[in-house]
């Protein structure tokens, strides 16, 4: 069971997305030019039934920005 829960483009360069991997779990992926640069297992509060929770979004955005800025994640 995989479906995209959230997608965003960072700095018009990096494609960031979270795909559901199982109930209440997902995988955050950061890609550039079709190459996967980073992946991380993340949680999906309330299973993201009606879309991602605002606190999940904040965490994913921070992870993406920190990775791109070279901050240890």
PDB file of N, CA and C in Angstrom:
ATOM      1  N   UNK A   1       0.835  -1.166   0.000  1.00  0.00           N
ATOM      2  CA  UNK A   1       0.000   0.000   0.000  1.00  0.00           C
ATOM      3  C   UNK A   1       0.892   1.245   0.000  1.00  0.00           C
ATOM      4  N   UNK A   2       1.045   1.892  -1.115  1.00  0.00           N
ATOM      5  CA  UNK A   2       1.782   3.157  -1.156  1.00  0.00           C
ATOM      6  C   UNK A   2       0.963   4.183  -1.920  1.00  0.00           C
ATOM      7  N   UNK A   3       0.888   5.351  -1.356  1.00  0.00           N
ATOM      8  CA  UNK A   3       0.316   6.488  -2.058  1.00  0.00           C
ATOM      9  C   UNK A   3       0.976   7.749  -1.504  1.00  0.00           C
ATOM     10  N   UNK A   4       1.003   8.770  -2.304  1.00  0.00           N
ATOM     11  CA  UNK A   4       1.660   9.998  -1.902  1.00  0.00           C
ATOM     12  C   UNK A   4       0.743  10.782  -0.974  1.00  0.00           C
ATOM     13  N   UNK A   5       1.261  11.114   0.195  1.00  0.00           N
ATOM     14  CA  UNK A   5       0.524  11.860   1.204  1.00  0.00           C
ATOM     15  C   UNK A   5       0.830  13.349   1.087  1.00  0.00           C
ATOM     16  N   UNK A   6       2.057  13.691   0.671  1.00  0.00           N
ATOM     17  CA  UNK A   6       2.489  15.088   0.595  1.00  0.00           C
ATOM     18  C   UNK A   6       3.607  15.210  -0.424  1.00  0.00           C
ATOM     19  N   UNK A   7       3.602  16.296  -1.184  1.00  0.00           N
ATOM     20  CA  UNK A   7       4.669  16.607  -2.141  1.00  0.00           C
ATOM     21  C   UNK A   7       4.952  18.094  -2.098  1.00  0.00           C
ATOM     22  N   UNK A   8       6.215  18.428  -2.274  1.00  0.00           N
ATOM     23  CA  UNK A   8       6.602  19.832  -2.329  1.00  0.00           C
ATOM     24  C   UNK A   8       7.919  19.948  -3.085  1.00  0.00           C
ATOM     25  N   UNK A   9       8.157  21.115  -3.649  1.00  0.00           N
ATOM     26  CA  UNK A   9       9.416  21.385  -4.341  1.00  0.00           C
ATOM     27  C   UNK A   9      10.164  22.430  -3.524  1.00  0.00           C
ATOM     28  N   UNK A  10      11.405  22.137  -3.177  1.00  0.00           N
ATOM     29  CA  UNK A  10      12.208  23.021  -2.345  1.00  0.00           C
ATOM     30  C   UNK A  10      13.262  23.707  -3.199  1.00  0.00           C
ATOM     31  N   UNK A  11      13.326  25.021  -3.115  1.00  0.00           N
ATOM     32  CA  UNK A  11      14.299  25.829  -3.871  1.00  0.00           C
ATOM     33  C   UNK A  11      14.208  25.595  -5.375  1.00  0.00           C
ATOM     34  N   UNK A  12      13.053  25.165  -5.861  1.00  0.00           N
ATOM     35  CA  UNK A  12      12.856  24.850  -7.286  1.00  0.00           C
ATOM     36  C   UNK A  12      13.867  23.824  -7.795  1.00  0.00           C
ATOM     37  N   UNK A  13      14.424  23.021  -6.905  1.00  0.00           N
ATOM     38  CA  UNK A  13      15.445  22.039  -7.279  1.00  0.00           C
ATOM     39  C   UNK A  13      15.115  20.650  -6.727  1.00  0.00           C
ATOM     40  N   UNK A  14      14.737  20.589  -5.462  1.00  0.00           N
ATOM     41  CA  UNK A  14      14.570  19.318  -4.752  1.00  0.00           C
ATOM     42  C   UNK A  14      13.098  18.929  -4.690  1.00  0.00           C
ATOM     43  N   UNK A  15      12.799  17.711  -5.109  1.00  0.00           N
ATOM     44  CA  UNK A  15      11.446  17.168  -5.005  1.00  0.00           C
ATOM     45  C   UNK A  15      11.347  16.405  -3.690  1.00  0.00           C
ATOM     46  N   UNK A  16      10.451  16.840  -2.837  1.00  0.00           N
ATOM     47  CA  UNK A  16      10.260  16.229  -1.529  1.00  0.00           C
ATOM     48  C   UNK A  16       8.868  15.603  -1.500  1.00  0.00           C
ATOM     49  N   UNK A  17       8.785  14.402  -0.948  1.00  0.00           N
ATOM     50  CA  UNK A  17       7.466  13.770  -0.847  1.00  0.00           C
ATOM     51  C   UNK A  17       7.459  12.761   0.290  1.00  0.00           C
ATOM     52  N   UNK A  18       6.265  12.512   0.779  1.00  0.00           N
ATOM     53  CA  UNK A  18       6.040  11.457   1.757  1.00  0.00           C
ATOM     54  C   UNK A  18       5.038  10.496   1.140  1.00  0.00           C
ATOM     55  N   UNK A  19       5.418   9.230   1.084  1.00  0.00           N
ATOM     56  CA  UNK A  19       4.556   8.169   0.558  1.00  0.00           C
ATOM     57  C   UNK A  19       4.191   7.239   1.704  1.00  0.00           C
ATOM     58  N   UNK A  20       2.924   6.870   1.759  1.00  0.00           N
ATOM     59  CA  UNK A  20       2.471   5.935   2.786  1.00  0.00           C
ATOM     60  C   UNK A  20       3.125   4.570   2.537  1.00  0.00           C
ATOM     61  N   UNK A  21       3.687   3.989   3.596  1.00  0.00           N
ATOM     62  CA  UNK A  21       4.298   2.669   3.474  1.00  0.00           C
ATOM     63  C   UNK A  21       3.468   1.597   4.173  1.00  0.00           C
ATOM     64  N   UNK A  22       2.763   1.996   5.201  1.00  0.00           N
ATOM     65  CA  UNK A  22       1.872   1.120   5.950  1.00  0.00           C
ATOM     66  C   UNK A  22       1.003   2.030   6.814  1.00  0.00           C
ATOM     67  N   UNK A  23      -0.011   1.492   7.478  1.00  0.00           N
ATOM     68  CA  UNK A  23      -0.838   2.365   8.314  1.00  0.00           C
ATOM     69  C   UNK A  23       0.012   3.129   9.338  1.00  0.00           C
ATOM     70  N   UNK A  24      -0.207   4.415   9.398  1.00  0.00           N
ATOM     71  CA  UNK A  24       0.459   5.319  10.332  1.00  0.00           C
ATOM     72  C   UNK A  24       1.962   5.475  10.092  1.00  0.00           C
ATOM     73  N   UNK A  25       2.466   5.011   8.957  1.00  0.00           N
ATOM     74  CA  UNK A  25       3.898   5.117   8.630  1.00  0.00           C
ATOM     75  C   UNK A  25       4.056   5.557   7.182  1.00  0.00           C
ATOM     76  N   UNK A  26       5.139   6.284   6.930  1.00  0.00           N
ATOM     77  CA  UNK A  26       5.439   6.721   5.582  1.00  0.00           C
ATOM     78  C   UNK A  26       6.941   6.835   5.388  1.00  0.00           C
ATOM     79  N   UNK A  27       7.330   7.170   4.167  1.00  0.00           N
ATOM     80  CA  UNK A  27       8.739   7.362   3.843  1.00  0.00           C
ATOM     81  C   UNK A  27       8.885   8.737   3.202  1.00  0.00           C
ATOM     82  N   UNK A  28       9.730   9.559   3.815  1.00  0.00           N
ATOM     83  CA  UNK A  28      10.076  10.864   3.253  1.00  0.00           C
ATOM     84  C   UNK A  28      11.218  10.658   2.274  1.00  0.00           C
ATOM     85  N   UNK A  29      11.075  11.185   1.071  1.00  0.00           N
ATOM     86  CA  UNK A  29      12.096  11.054   0.029  1.00  0.00           C
ATOM     87  C   UNK A  29      12.429  12.434  -0.517  1.00  0.00           C
ATOM     88  N   UNK A  30      13.725  12.694  -0.665  1.00  0.00           N
ATOM     89  CA  UNK A  30      14.186  13.925  -1.303  1.00  0.00           C
ATOM     90  C   UNK A  30      14.957  13.517  -2.554  1.00  0.00           C
ATOM     91  N   UNK A  31      14.538  14.057  -3.699  1.00  0.00           N
ATOM     92  CA  UNK A  31      15.163  13.734  -4.983  1.00  0.00           C
ATOM     93  C   UNK A  31      15.633  15.005  -5.678  1.00  0.00           C
ATOM     94  N   UNK A  32      16.664  14.847  -6.480  1.00  0.00           N
ATOM     95  CA  UNK A  32      17.153  15.928  -7.335  1.00  0.00           C
ATOM     96  C   UNK A  32      17.525  15.312  -8.669  1.00  0.00           C
ATOM     97  N   UNK A  33      16.985  15.854  -9.741  1.00  0.00           N
ATOM     98  CA  UNK A  33      17.250  15.348 -11.092  1.00  0.00           C
ATOM     99  C   UNK A  33      16.996  13.843 -11.203  1.00  0.00           C
ATOM    100  N   UNK A  34      15.950  13.362 -10.522  1.00  0.00           N
ATOM    101  CA  UNK A  34      15.581  11.958 -10.593  1.00  0.00           C
ATOM    102  C   UNK A  34      16.406  11.029  -9.717  1.00  0.00           C
ATOM    103  N   UNK A  35      17.375  11.581  -8.982  1.00  0.00           N
ATOM    104  CA  UNK A  35      18.213  10.776  -8.088  1.00  0.00           C
ATOM    105  C   UNK A  35      17.751  10.946  -6.644  1.00  0.00           C
ATOM    106  N   UNK A  36      17.566   9.836  -5.949  1.00  0.00           N
ATOM    107  CA  UNK A  36      17.174   9.879  -4.544  1.00  0.00           C
ATOM    108  C   UNK A  36      18.401  10.250  -3.713  1.00  0.00           C
ATOM    109  N   UNK A  37      18.278  11.353  -2.974  1.00  0.00           N
ATOM    110  CA  UNK A  37      19.374  11.832  -2.146  1.00  0.00           C
ATOM    111  C   UNK A  37      19.212  11.464  -0.680  1.00  0.00           C
ATOM    112  N   UNK A  38      17.961  11.288  -0.253  1.00  0.00           N
ATOM    113  CA  UNK A  38      17.692  11.086   1.167  1.00  0.00           C
ATOM    114  C   UNK A  38      16.363  10.378   1.336  1.00  0.00           C
ATOM    115  N   UNK A  39      16.296   9.436   2.263  1.00  0.00           N
ATOM    116  CA  UNK A  39      15.033   8.813   2.651  1.00  0.00           C
ATOM    117  C   UNK A  39      15.014   8.675   4.166  1.00  0.00           C
ATOM    118  N   UNK A  40      13.826   8.738   4.718  1.00  0.00           N
ATOM    119  CA  UNK A  40      13.674   8.576   6.168  1.00  0.00           C
ATOM    120  C   UNK A  40      12.266   8.088   6.458  1.00  0.00           C
ATOM    121  N   UNK A  41      12.154   7.095   7.335  1.00  0.00           N
ATOM    122  CA  UNK A  41      10.844   6.639   7.795  1.00  0.00           C
ATOM    123  C   UNK A  41      10.242   7.713   8.694  1.00  0.00           C
ATOM    124  N   UNK A  42       8.978   8.015   8.479  1.00  0.00           N
ATOM    125  CA  UNK A  42       8.278   9.018   9.277  1.00  0.00           C
ATOM    126  C   UNK A  42       6.921   8.472   9.704  1.00  0.00           C
ATOM    127  N   UNK A  43       6.358   9.111  10.714  1.00  0.00           N
ATOM    128  CA  UNK A  43       5.026   8.695  11.169  1.00  0.00           C
ATOM    129  C   UNK A  43       3.966   9.555  10.500  1.00  0.00           C
ATOM    130  N   UNK A  44       2.762   9.012  10.438  1.00  0.00           N
ATOM    131  CA  UNK A  44       1.603   9.725   9.896  1.00  0.00           C
ATOM    132  C   UNK A  44       0.563   9.822  11.004  1.00  0.00           C
ATOM    133  N   UNK A  45       0.484  10.983  11.635  1.00  0.00           N
ATOM    134  CA  UNK A  45      -0.474  11.176  12.707  1.00  0.00           C
ATOM    135  C   UNK A  45      -1.893  10.977  12.164  1.00  0.00           C
ATOM    136  N   UNK A  46      -2.696  10.266  12.875  1.00  0.00           N
ATOM    137  CA  UNK A  46      -4.078   9.959  12.492  1.00  0.00           C
ATOM    138  C   UNK A  46      -4.151   9.228  11.159  1.00  0.00           C
ATOM    139  N   UNK A  47      -3.039   8.608  10.758  1.00  0.00           N
ATOM    140  CA  UNK A  47      -2.935   7.863   9.501  1.00  0.00           C
ATOM    141  C   UNK A  47      -3.164   8.752   8.277  1.00  0.00           C
ATOM    142  N   UNK A  48      -3.161  10.066   8.475  1.00  0.00           N
ATOM    143  CA  UNK A  48      -3.325  11.037   7.376  1.00  0.00           C
ATOM    144  C   UNK A  48      -4.548  10.725   6.516  1.00  0.00           C
ATOM    145  N   UNK A  49      -5.612  10.315   7.158  1.00  0.00           N
ATOM    146  CA  UNK A  49      -6.830   9.946   6.443  1.00  0.00           C
ATOM    147  C   UNK A  49      -7.375  11.110   5.618  1.00  0.00           C
ATOM    148  N   UNK A  50      -7.361  12.310   6.196  1.00  0.00           N
ATOM    149  CA  UNK A  50      -7.883  13.491   5.507  1.00  0.00           C
ATOM    150  C   UNK A  50      -6.757  14.419   5.053  1.00  0.00           C
ATOM    151  N   UNK A  51      -5.563  13.867   4.924  1.00  0.00           N
ATOM    152  CA  UNK A  51      -4.392  14.658   4.583  1.00  0.00           C
ATOM    153  C   UNK A  51      -3.465  14.735   5.784  1.00  0.00           C
ATOM    154  N   UNK A  52      -2.269  15.212   5.562  1.00  0.00           N
ATOM    155  CA  UNK A  52      -1.288  15.229   6.651  1.00  0.00           C
ATOM    156  C   UNK A  52      -1.651  16.239   7.739  1.00  0.00           C
ATOM    157  N   UNK A  53      -1.298  15.890   8.964  1.00  0.00           N
ATOM    158  CA  UNK A  53      -1.481  16.775  10.100  1.00  0.00           C
ATOM    159  C   UNK A  53      -0.465  17.911  10.029  1.00  0.00           C
ATOM    160  N   UNK A  54      -0.825  19.069  10.546  1.00  0.00           N
ATOM    161  CA  UNK A  54       0.048  20.242  10.479  1.00  0.00           C
ATOM    162  C   UNK A  54       1.377  19.994  11.196  1.00  0.00           C
ATOM    163  N   UNK A  55       1.375  19.227  12.270  1.00  0.00           N
ATOM    164  CA  UNK A  55       2.635  18.942  12.965  1.00  0.00           C
ATOM    165  C   UNK A  55       3.514  17.992  12.149  1.00  0.00           C
ATOM    166  N   UNK A  56       2.894  17.058  11.423  1.00  0.00           N
ATOM    167  CA  UNK A  56       3.668  16.194  10.515  1.00  0.00           C
ATOM    168  C   UNK A  56       4.307  17.041   9.414  1.00  0.00           C
ATOM    169  N   UNK A  57       3.527  17.951   8.833  1.00  0.00           N
ATOM    170  CA  UNK A  57       4.055  18.827   7.780  1.00  0.00           C
ATOM    171  C   UNK A  57       5.253  19.622   8.273  1.00  0.00           C
ATOM    172  N   UNK A  58       5.148  20.186   9.456  1.00  0.00           N
ATOM    173  CA  UNK A  58       6.251  20.978  10.011  1.00  0.00           C
ATOM    174  C   UNK A  58       7.503  20.121  10.170  1.00  0.00           C
ATOM    175  N   UNK A  59       7.338  18.896  10.663  1.00  0.00           N
ATOM    176  CA  UNK A  59       8.482  17.997  10.830  1.00  0.00           C
ATOM    177  C   UNK A  59       9.107  17.656   9.475  1.00  0.00           C
ATOM    178  N   UNK A  60       8.290  17.324   8.487  1.00  0.00           N
ATOM    179  CA  UNK A  60       8.816  16.947   7.172  1.00  0.00           C
ATOM    180  C   UNK A  60       9.518  18.123   6.501  1.00  0.00           C
ATOM    181  N   UNK A  61       8.915  19.310   6.602  1.00  0.00           N
ATOM    182  CA  UNK A  61       9.547  20.494   6.019  1.00  0.00           C
ATOM    183  C   UNK A  61      10.895  20.765   6.681  1.00  0.00           C
ATOM    184  N   UNK A  62      10.957  20.638   8.011  1.00  0.00           N
ATOM    185  CA  UNK A  62      12.231  20.830   8.720  1.00  0.00           C
ATOM    186  C   UNK A  62      13.274  19.815   8.274  1.00  0.00           C
ATOM    187  N   UNK A  63      12.867  18.559   8.139  1.00  0.00           N
ATOM    188  CA  UNK A  63      13.800  17.528   7.688  1.00  0.00           C
ATOM    189  C   UNK A  63      14.351  17.857   6.302  1.00  0.00           C
ATOM    190  N   UNK A  64      13.489  18.303   5.403  1.00  0.00           N
ATOM    191  CA  UNK A  64      13.917  18.637   4.046  1.00  0.00           C
ATOM    192  C   UNK A  64      14.877  19.823   4.043  1.00  0.00           C
ATOM    193  N   UNK A  65      14.506  20.886   4.727  1.00  0.00           N
ATOM    194  CA  UNK A  65      15.348  22.083   4.768  1.00  0.00           C
ATOM    195  C   UNK A  65      16.689  21.766   5.426  1.00  0.00           C
ATOM    196  N   UNK A  66      16.669  21.027   6.520  1.00  0.00           N
ATOM    197  CA  UNK A  66      17.917  20.672   7.199  1.00  0.00           C
ATOM    198  C   UNK A  66      18.826  19.822   6.307  1.00  0.00           C
ATOM    199  N   UNK A  67      18.251  18.896   5.567  1.00  0.00           N
ATOM    200  CA  UNK A  67      19.059  18.076   4.672  1.00  0.00           C
ATOM    201  C   UNK A  67      19.702  18.954   3.583  1.00  0.00           C
ATOM    202  N   UNK A  68      18.898  19.778   2.948  1.00  0.00           N
ATOM    203  CA  UNK A  68      19.397  20.629   1.861  1.00  0.00           C
ATOM    204  C   UNK A  68      20.451  21.616   2.385  1.00  0.00           C
ATOM    205  N   UNK A  69      20.247  22.118   3.605  1.00  0.00           N
ATOM    206  CA  UNK A  69      21.194  23.064   4.188  1.00  0.00           C
ATOM    207  C   UNK A  69      22.411  22.389   4.813  1.00  0.00           C
ATOM    208  N   UNK A  70      22.441  21.054   4.788  1.00  0.00           N
ATOM    209  CA  UNK A  70      23.590  20.329   5.300  1.00  0.00           C
ATOM    210  C   UNK A  70      23.599  20.116   6.802  1.00  0.00           C
ATOM    211  N   UNK A  71      22.439  20.312   7.429  1.00  0.00           N
ATOM    212  CA  UNK A  71      22.331  20.087   8.874  1.00  0.00           C
ATOM    213  C   UNK A  71      22.096  18.603   9.085  1.00  0.00           C
ATOM    214  N   UNK A  72      22.770  18.027  10.069  1.00  0.00           N
ATOM    215  CA  UNK A  72      22.630  16.591  10.366  1.00  0.00           C
ATOM    216  C   UNK A  72      21.190  16.275  10.744  1.00  0.00           C
ATOM    217  N   UNK A  73      20.560  15.287  10.048  1.00  0.00           N
ATOM    218  CA  UNK A  73      19.175  14.902  10.342  1.00  0.00           C
ATOM    219  C   UNK A  73      19.107  13.507  10.913  1.00  0.00           C
TER     220      UNK A  73
END
